[in-house]
């Protein structure tokens, strides 16, 4: 009996050791490139030119960051990024919650039709050019609202919310009704507070999406004052890919950005999301589980 | 059960065809719209000016101000206008304000789909479908010149206009850096390819010759043994192409442009060239080419040039690396890179270096949606004329440059110093040499300042080695055809095959790669592409008046 227990103990330890080793390895594989980017951004351009992999900053310098922050556009871009993320996420979550709430009610007339219509959008999209035409005729080209309005609705998020709302006991709603609460009151005072975890999850998904999105800008925005950080990053990176046209360019010279500045821009644009992520993560994990199992 | 399935199948098919029909009707409706009028806008010159063949229209035009939008199909284009010496002068002289929009092919597609084209469009690929269909969306420059600004014909090069002529006999777009036969013959355009070596290295190893394959190999080994910290041999970033090891090396070796019958010649499989690729492979196997060189992107390559990491470089685009070479030169006097005679043909061909051809680089169009085509053609004339060219390259006489006694041009000392010391400020406040929609190297030859000191010796080396490649321009199959798709697969395959050949671990691996590339060619319709190219080369010769 004792021997059996001890054997189990040893087995467990071996399992743990292997597990930890494997996971450590995976973590290293993920962390090292990120680390390299951060470290390189603090190194001088000359040191980076030496090439090869570096683990500690070579010739520690802030020149790359100085170059990035010298560009006044970056402050405006930062403001746009924050504004579109905050506003976009808040409206998106609220809007999807409203739709999800309505669709979770069995007595809603035409519910099946709405659900079917929603499901279709999950499988088919309008395509780039028709969407462009739509945005154009809505007058959203070169407008800040192009970041917000088309991003209001996502049926995927509605489904998550809908399933969550369905699991809220009917009796809660009934008792509220008995006390004289209307649909809005029930939605705002009971369902929303109850579904904070799932809303945080959606907010996180959507927030990362908003923060990282540059396609919207690329397609619909030409006014530089409306560029978010990611678009500036995109432009900087793209500059370094102009080599191909050289043989036809006569002696015209195109300026490119150095590697260090590129990396510094990457660090600056990624930093905010890295900071916010852990704060939302506890909701994120509980949110993923919620609504997954029906009891 | 199967009956039921069949029923569903039929019903499904009916449903789908109904959907398709609806889609057709809907899309059919939308194709009408704006593009149908076809002609573009006409503006009245009443109260503005009377066109005059002797004087550019911008001098006559009394219109007080015009606002135009200009799309440039490149994300890196500087969209500033009117804040630096060059564009401020353009703004004042032409009484215009230009709003630049930039983007890539995706954006270009949406602009065309959205049917709200800007006034002017600049693209980079004369072979693209957008350029091919220019007659459907752009205004013919010939007509605009006749109607609004006859002086344009004096400023534009006739050879270039002919080259860009479409099937209807009209020219829609005009390029920059379009070099004509006469430009090549004049010697005013500099070569941009060179085999360069660090001067200190060259002297330390006793200036060995590097023309033959044996000489080249032993020189590389010699460099390696004396300078173990340097990379003996470097070349342009390969990316998705061939860096400087493909057609650039072929030009350097003088691989023929066409076969004896004037038909398409597969230069990649030229025996002379391949023997040099084999030599490079031997250099690689001796450890004298770094593996990094194949993976480096352009930024990495540039930074290595800047810090002098390479002992020798087979360099394409010397002006583009001029700044980096200059940085190295200033910091390391006596070690600067110099051009020397590099790889030479084993069969006695003379080098046929390429430069920008007659197709040029950026091509600008005036669209049918242009608010004021008269003003737009004035911009073309202005920038193409001597006045505009001098402004673009050197700024304003007395303010930024002076004309010397020998008719050459030089920047004023303060400007030159600023250019060298604070390139960012120079770019922001002066911007000479950058607003290059219609730039031409001819005007660069006027000045000692047009090129950096670091590359002057390389240009001197290249004198007399340039040869027009016009007959090979725009000979790719039309975009969207199966041949075009096959060609892009072949090009991708060639890029990897070339790298694999240089990196082959032994001769057998080298030959295997070559064989499998050849096999890939036959499997991908190569003979048809070659035929189409021969056909296009024939058309090119007709346009150029070569028999």
Short mmCIF file of C-alpha atoms in Angstrom, two decimals, chain B residues 1 10 13 58 89 170 199 215 237 255 264 266 275 298-299 347 373 422 451 505 529:
data_model
loop_
_atom_site.label_atom_id
_atom_site.label_comp_id
_atom_site.label_asym_id
_atom_site.label_seq_id
_atom_site.Cartn_x
_atom_site.Cartn_y
_atom_site.Cartn_z
CA UNK B 1 -33.93 8.84 -49.47
CA UNK B 10 -32.97 20.51 -57.74
CA UNK B 13 -29.91 24.58 -57.78
CA UNK B 58 0.79 78.34 -66.52
CA UNK B 89 7.42 77.70 -55.46
CA UNK B 170 -2.98 58.51 -77.91
CA UNK B 199 39.95 50.78 -50.61
CA UNK B 215 41.06 35.38 -59.88
CA UNK B 237 18.93 42.16 -50.50
CA UNK B 255 24.65 38.34 -71.49
CA UNK B 264 13.46 36.21 -76.76
CA UNK B 266 16.40 33.10 -71.75
CA UNK B 275 29.33 29.41 -64.95
CA UNK B 298 16.91 45.87 -47.42
CA UNK B 299 17.26 47.60 -44.06
CA UNK B 347 33.14 34.36 -73.77
CA UNK B 373 -7.71 69.35 -66.67
CA UNK B 422 21.01 67.56 -41.18
CA UNK B 451 25.36 62.94 -56.53
CA UNK B 505 26.76 22.04 -50.85
CA UNK B 529 5.64 32.91 -72.46
#
